[in-house]
Short mmCIF file of N, CA and C and ligand atoms in Angstrom, two decimals:
data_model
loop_
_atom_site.label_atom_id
_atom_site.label_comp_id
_atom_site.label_asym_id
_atom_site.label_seq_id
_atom_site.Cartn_x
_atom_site.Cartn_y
_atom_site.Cartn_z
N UNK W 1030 34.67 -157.37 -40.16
CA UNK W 1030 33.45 -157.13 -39.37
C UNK W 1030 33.61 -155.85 -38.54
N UNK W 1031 32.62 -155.16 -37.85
CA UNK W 1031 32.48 -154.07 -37.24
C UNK W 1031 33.17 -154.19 -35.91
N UNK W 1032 33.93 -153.68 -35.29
CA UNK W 1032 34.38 -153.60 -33.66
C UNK W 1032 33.33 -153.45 -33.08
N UNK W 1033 33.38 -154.35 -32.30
CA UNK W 1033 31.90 -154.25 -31.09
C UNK W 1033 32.25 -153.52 -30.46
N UNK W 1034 33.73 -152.87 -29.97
CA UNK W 1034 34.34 -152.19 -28.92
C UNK W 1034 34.52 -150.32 -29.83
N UNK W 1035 33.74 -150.45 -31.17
CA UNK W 1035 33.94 -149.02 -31.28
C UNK W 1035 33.97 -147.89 -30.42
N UNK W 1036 32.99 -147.97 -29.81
CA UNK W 1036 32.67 -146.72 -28.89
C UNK W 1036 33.50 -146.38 -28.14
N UNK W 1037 34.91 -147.53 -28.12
CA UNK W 1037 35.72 -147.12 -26.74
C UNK W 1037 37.18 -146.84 -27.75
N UNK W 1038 36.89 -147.92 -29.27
CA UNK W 1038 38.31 -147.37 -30.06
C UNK W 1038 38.24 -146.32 -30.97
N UNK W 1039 37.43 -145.58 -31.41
CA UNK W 1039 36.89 -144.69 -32.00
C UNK W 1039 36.68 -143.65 -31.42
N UNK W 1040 36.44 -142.37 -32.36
CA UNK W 1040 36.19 -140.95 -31.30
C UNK W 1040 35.15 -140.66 -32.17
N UNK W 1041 34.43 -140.03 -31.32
CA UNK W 1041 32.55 -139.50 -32.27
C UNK W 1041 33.59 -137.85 -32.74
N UNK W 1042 33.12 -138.01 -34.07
CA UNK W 1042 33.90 -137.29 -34.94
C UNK W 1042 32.45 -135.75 -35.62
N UNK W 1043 31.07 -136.19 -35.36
CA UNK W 1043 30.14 -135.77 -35.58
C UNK W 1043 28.70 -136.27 -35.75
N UNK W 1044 27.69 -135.67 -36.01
CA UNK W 1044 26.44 -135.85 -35.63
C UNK W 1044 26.12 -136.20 -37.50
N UNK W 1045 25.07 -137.23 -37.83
CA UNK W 1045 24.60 -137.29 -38.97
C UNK W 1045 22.70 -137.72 -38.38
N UNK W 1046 21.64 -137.12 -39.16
CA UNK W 1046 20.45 -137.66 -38.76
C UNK W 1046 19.96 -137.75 -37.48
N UNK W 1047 20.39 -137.12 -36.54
CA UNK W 1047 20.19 -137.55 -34.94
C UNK W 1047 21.41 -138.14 -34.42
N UNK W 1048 22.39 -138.95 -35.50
CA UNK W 1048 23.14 -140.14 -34.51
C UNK W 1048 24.59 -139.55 -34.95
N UNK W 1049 24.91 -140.65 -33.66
CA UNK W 1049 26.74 -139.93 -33.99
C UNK W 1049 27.30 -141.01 -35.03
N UNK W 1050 28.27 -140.26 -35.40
CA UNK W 1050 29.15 -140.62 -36.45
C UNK W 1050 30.90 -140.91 -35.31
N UNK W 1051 31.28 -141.96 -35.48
CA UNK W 1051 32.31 -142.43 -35.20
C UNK W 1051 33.60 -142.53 -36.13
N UNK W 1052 34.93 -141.38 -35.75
CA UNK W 1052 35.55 -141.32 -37.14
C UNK W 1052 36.70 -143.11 -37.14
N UNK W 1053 37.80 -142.58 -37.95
CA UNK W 1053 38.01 -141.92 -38.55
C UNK W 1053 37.26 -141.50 -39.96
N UNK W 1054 37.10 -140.38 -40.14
CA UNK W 1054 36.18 -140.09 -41.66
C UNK W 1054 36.89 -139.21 -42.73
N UNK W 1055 37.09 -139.56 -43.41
CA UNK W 1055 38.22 -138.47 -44.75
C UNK W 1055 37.48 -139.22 -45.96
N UNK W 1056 36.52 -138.38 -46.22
CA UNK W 1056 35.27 -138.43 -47.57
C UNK W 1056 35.77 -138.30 -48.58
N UNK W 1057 35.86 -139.18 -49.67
CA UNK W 1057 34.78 -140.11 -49.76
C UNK W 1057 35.23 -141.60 -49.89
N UNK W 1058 36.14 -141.93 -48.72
CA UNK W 1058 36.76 -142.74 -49.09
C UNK W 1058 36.64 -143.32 -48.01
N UNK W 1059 36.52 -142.50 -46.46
CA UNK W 1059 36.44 -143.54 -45.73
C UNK W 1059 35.30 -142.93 -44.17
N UNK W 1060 34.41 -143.21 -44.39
CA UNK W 1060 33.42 -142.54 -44.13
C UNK W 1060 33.10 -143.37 -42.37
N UNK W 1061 33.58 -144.16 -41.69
CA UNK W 1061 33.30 -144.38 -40.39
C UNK W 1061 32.19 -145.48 -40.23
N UNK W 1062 31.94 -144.99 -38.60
CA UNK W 1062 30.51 -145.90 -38.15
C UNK W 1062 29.36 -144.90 -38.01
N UNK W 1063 28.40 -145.14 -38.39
CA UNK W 1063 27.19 -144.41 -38.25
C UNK W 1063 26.39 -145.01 -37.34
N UNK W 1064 26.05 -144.32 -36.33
CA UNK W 1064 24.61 -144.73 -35.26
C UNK W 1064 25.73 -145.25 -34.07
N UNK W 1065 25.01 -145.21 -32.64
CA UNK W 1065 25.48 -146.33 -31.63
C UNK W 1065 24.75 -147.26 -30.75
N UNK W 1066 23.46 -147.03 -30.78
CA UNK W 1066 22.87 -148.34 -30.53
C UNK W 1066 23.02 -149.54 -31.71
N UNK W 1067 22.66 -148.92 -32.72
CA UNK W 1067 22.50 -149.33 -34.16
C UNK W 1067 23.68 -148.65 -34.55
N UNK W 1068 25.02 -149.57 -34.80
CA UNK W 1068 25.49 -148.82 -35.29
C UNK W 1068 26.27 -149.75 -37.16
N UNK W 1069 25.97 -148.94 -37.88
CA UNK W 1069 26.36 -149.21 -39.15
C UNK W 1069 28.05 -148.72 -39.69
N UNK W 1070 29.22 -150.18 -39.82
CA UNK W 1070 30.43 -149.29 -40.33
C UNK W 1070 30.07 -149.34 -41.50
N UNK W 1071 30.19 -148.20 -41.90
CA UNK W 1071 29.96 -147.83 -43.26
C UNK W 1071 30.93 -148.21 -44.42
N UNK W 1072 32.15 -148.34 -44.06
CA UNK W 1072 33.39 -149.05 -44.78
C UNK W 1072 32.81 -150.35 -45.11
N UNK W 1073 32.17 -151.07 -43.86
CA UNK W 1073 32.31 -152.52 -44.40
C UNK W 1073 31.07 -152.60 -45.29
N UNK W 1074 29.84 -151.72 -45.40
CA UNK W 1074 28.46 -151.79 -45.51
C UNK W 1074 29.10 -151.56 -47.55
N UNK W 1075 28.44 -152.98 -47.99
CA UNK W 1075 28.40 -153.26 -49.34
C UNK W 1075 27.17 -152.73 -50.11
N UNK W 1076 26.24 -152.22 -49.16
CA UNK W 1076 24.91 -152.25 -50.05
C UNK W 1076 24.06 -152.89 -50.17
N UNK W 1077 24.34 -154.32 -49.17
CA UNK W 1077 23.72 -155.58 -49.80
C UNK W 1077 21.56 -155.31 -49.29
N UNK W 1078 21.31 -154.60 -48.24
CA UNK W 1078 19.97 -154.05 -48.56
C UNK W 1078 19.40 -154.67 -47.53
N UNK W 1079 19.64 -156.38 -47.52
CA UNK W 1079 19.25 -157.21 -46.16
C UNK W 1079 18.74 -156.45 -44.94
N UNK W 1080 19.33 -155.82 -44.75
CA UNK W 1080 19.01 -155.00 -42.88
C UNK W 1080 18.08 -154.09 -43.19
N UNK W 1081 17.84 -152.95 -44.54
CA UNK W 1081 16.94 -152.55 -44.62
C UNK W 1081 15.60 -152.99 -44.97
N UNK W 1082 15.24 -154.43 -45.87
CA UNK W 1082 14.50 -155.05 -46.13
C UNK W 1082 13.75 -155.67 -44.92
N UNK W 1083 14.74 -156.30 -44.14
CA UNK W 1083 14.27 -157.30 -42.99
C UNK W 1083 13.79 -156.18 -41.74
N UNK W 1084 14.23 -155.09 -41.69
CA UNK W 1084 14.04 -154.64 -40.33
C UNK W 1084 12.59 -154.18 -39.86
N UNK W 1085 11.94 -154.71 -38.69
CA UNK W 1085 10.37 -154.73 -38.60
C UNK W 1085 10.17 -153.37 -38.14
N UNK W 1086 10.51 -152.42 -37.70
CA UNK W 1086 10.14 -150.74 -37.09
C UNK W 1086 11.56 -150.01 -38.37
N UNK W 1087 11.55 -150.38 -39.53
CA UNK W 1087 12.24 -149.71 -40.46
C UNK W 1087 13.19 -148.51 -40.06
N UNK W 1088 14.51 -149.15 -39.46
CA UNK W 1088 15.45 -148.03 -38.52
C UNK W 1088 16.14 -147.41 -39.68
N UNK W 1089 16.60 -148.29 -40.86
CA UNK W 1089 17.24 -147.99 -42.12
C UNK W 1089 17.11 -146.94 -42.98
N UNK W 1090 17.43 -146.66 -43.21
CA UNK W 1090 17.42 -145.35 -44.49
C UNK W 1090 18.53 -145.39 -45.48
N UNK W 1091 18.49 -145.21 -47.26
CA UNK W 1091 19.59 -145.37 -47.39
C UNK W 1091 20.08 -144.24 -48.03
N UNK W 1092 21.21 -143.76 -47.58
CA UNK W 1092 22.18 -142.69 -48.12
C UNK W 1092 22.88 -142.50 -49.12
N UNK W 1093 23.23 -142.11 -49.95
CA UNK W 1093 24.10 -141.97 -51.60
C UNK W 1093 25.64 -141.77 -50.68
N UNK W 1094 26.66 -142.75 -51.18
CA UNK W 1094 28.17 -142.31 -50.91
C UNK W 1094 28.70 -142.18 -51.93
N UNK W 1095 28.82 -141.38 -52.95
CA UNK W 1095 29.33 -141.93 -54.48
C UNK W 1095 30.73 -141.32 -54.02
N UNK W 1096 31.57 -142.45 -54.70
CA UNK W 1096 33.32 -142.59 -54.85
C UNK W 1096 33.79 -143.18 -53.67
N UNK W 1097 32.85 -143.99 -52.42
CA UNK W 1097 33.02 -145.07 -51.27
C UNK W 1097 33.58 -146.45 -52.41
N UNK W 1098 35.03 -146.80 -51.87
CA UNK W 1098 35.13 -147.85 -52.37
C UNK W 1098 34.51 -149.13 -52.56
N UNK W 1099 33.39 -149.23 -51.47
CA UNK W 1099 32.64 -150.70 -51.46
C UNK W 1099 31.09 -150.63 -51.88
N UNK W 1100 31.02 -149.36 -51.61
CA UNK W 1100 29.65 -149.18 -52.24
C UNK W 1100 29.16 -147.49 -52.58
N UNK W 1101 27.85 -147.29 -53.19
CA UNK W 1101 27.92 -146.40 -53.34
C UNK W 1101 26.84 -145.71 -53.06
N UNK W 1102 26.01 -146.56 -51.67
CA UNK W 1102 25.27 -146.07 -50.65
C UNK W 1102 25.28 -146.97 -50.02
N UNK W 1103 24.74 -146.58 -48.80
CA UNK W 1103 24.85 -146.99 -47.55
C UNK W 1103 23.39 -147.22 -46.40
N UNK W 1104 23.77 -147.91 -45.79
CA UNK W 1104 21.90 -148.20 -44.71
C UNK W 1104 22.57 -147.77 -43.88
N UNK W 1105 21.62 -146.41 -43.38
CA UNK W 1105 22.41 -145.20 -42.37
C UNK W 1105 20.90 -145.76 -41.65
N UNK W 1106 21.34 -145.83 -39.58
CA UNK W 1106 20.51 -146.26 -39.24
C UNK W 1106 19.97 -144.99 -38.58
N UNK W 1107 19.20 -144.27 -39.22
CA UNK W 1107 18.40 -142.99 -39.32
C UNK W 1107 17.37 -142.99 -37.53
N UNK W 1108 16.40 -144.04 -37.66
CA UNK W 1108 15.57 -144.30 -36.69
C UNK W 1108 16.09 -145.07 -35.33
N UNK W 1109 17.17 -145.19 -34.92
CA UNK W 1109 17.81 -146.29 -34.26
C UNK W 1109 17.35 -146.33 -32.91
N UNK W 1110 16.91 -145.01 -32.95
CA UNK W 1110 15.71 -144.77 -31.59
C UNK W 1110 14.55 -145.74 -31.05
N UNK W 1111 13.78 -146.22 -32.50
CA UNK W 1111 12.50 -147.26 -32.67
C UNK W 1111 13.47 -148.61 -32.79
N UNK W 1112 14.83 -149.30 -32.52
CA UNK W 1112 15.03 -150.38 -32.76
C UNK W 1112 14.96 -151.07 -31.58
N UNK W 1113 14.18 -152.50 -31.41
CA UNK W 1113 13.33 -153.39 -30.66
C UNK W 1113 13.96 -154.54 -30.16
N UNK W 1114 15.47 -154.54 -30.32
CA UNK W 1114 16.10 -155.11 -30.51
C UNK W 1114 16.11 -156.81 -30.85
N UNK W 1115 15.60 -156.76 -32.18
CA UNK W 1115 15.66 -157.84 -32.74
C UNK W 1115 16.74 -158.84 -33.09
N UNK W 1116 18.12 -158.17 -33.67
CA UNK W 1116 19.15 -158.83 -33.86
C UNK W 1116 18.90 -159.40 -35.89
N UNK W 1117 17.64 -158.78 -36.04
CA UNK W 1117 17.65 -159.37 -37.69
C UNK W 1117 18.61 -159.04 -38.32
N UNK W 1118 18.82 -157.38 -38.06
CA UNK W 1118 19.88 -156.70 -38.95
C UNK W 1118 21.77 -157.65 -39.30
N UNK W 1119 21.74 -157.76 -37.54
CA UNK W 1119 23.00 -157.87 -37.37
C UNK W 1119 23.38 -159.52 -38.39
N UNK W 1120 22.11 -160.72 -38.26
CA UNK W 1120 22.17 -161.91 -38.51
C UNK W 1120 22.10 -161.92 -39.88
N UNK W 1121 21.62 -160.69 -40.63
CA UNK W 1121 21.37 -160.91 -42.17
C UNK W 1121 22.40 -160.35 -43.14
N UNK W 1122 23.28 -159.34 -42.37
CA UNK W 1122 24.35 -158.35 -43.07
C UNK W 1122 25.20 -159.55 -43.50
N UNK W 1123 25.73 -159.59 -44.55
CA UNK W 1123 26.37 -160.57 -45.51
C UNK W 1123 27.81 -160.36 -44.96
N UNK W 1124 28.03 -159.11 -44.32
CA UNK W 1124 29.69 -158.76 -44.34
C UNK W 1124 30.00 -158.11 -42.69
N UNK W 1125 28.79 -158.82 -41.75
CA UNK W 1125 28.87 -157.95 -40.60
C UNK W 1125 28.73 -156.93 -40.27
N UNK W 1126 28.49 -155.82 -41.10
CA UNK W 1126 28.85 -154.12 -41.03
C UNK W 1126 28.22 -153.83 -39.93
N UNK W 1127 26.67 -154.03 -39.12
CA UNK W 1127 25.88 -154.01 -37.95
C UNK W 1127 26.52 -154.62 -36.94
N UNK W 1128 26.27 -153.81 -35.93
CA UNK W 1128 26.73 -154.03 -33.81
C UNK W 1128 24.92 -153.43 -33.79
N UNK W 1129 24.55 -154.14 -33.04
CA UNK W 1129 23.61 -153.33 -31.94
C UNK W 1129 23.63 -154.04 -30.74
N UNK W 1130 23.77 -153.04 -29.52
CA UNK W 1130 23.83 -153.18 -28.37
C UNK W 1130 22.54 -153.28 -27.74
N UNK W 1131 22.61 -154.56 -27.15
CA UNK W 1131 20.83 -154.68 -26.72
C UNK W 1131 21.41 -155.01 -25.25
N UNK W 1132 22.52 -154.43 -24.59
CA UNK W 1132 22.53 -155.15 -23.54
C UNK W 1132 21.97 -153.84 -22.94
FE1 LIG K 1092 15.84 -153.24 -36.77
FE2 LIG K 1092 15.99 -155.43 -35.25
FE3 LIG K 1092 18.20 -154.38 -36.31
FE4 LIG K 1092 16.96 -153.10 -34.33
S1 LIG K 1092 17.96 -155.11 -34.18
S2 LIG K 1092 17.74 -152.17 -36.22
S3 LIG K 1092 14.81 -153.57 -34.76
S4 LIG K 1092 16.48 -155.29 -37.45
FE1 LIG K 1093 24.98 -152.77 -45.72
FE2 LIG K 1093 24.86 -155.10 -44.48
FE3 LIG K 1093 22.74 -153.58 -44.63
S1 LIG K 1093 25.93 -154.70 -46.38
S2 LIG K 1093 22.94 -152.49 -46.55
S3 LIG K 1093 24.62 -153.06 -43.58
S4 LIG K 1093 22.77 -155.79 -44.81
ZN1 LIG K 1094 24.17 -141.46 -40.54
#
């Protein structure tokens, strides 16, 4: 599952879409957390689609990772600005990959 405590074990490594990227990142293999309200680890993120399907202000977007060991795109949370904090994302991800901080 995702560290809820990224932001404090992680170093923002760069900017993707508006949002930061949390490393460590050495492409294409191990690509980080994307977003920090919304934030997506991309390692754990299988593809499974759930968070982009379910999400009601559509924060999701999905990205091509080809040669990511677990998948070979990703729900990069593009809009994380418009998220309402619902908690759908986090309750539907099959493998945890979603944190959002609604506190
Ligand atoms: Fe979308 Fe709700 Fe997840 Fe925010 S918490 S990204 S609004 S599904
Ligand atoms: Fe990935 Fe979980 Fe969404 S596996 S596509 S973050 S539901
Ligand atoms: Zn991104």
């Amino acid at each position: 599952a995702i560290d809820p405590n990224f932001d404090q074990n992680r170093e923002k490594v760069d900017t993707h879409n508006g949002h930061d990227v949390w490393g460590p990142v050495d492409e294409p293999e191990d690509l980080g957390i994307h977003g920090t309200h919304v934030a997506v680890d991309f390692d754990i993120c299988i593809a499974d689609g759930a968070c982009v399907e379910d999400c009601p202000v559509d924060v999701f977007e999905w990205i091509e990772t080809p040669g990511h060991p677990e998948s070979e795109k990703k729900a990069d949370p593009a809009n994380e600005i418009q998220c309402i904090d619902c908690m759908l994302c986090v309750d539907v991800c099959p493998v945890d990959a979603i944190d959002v901080d609604a506190s």
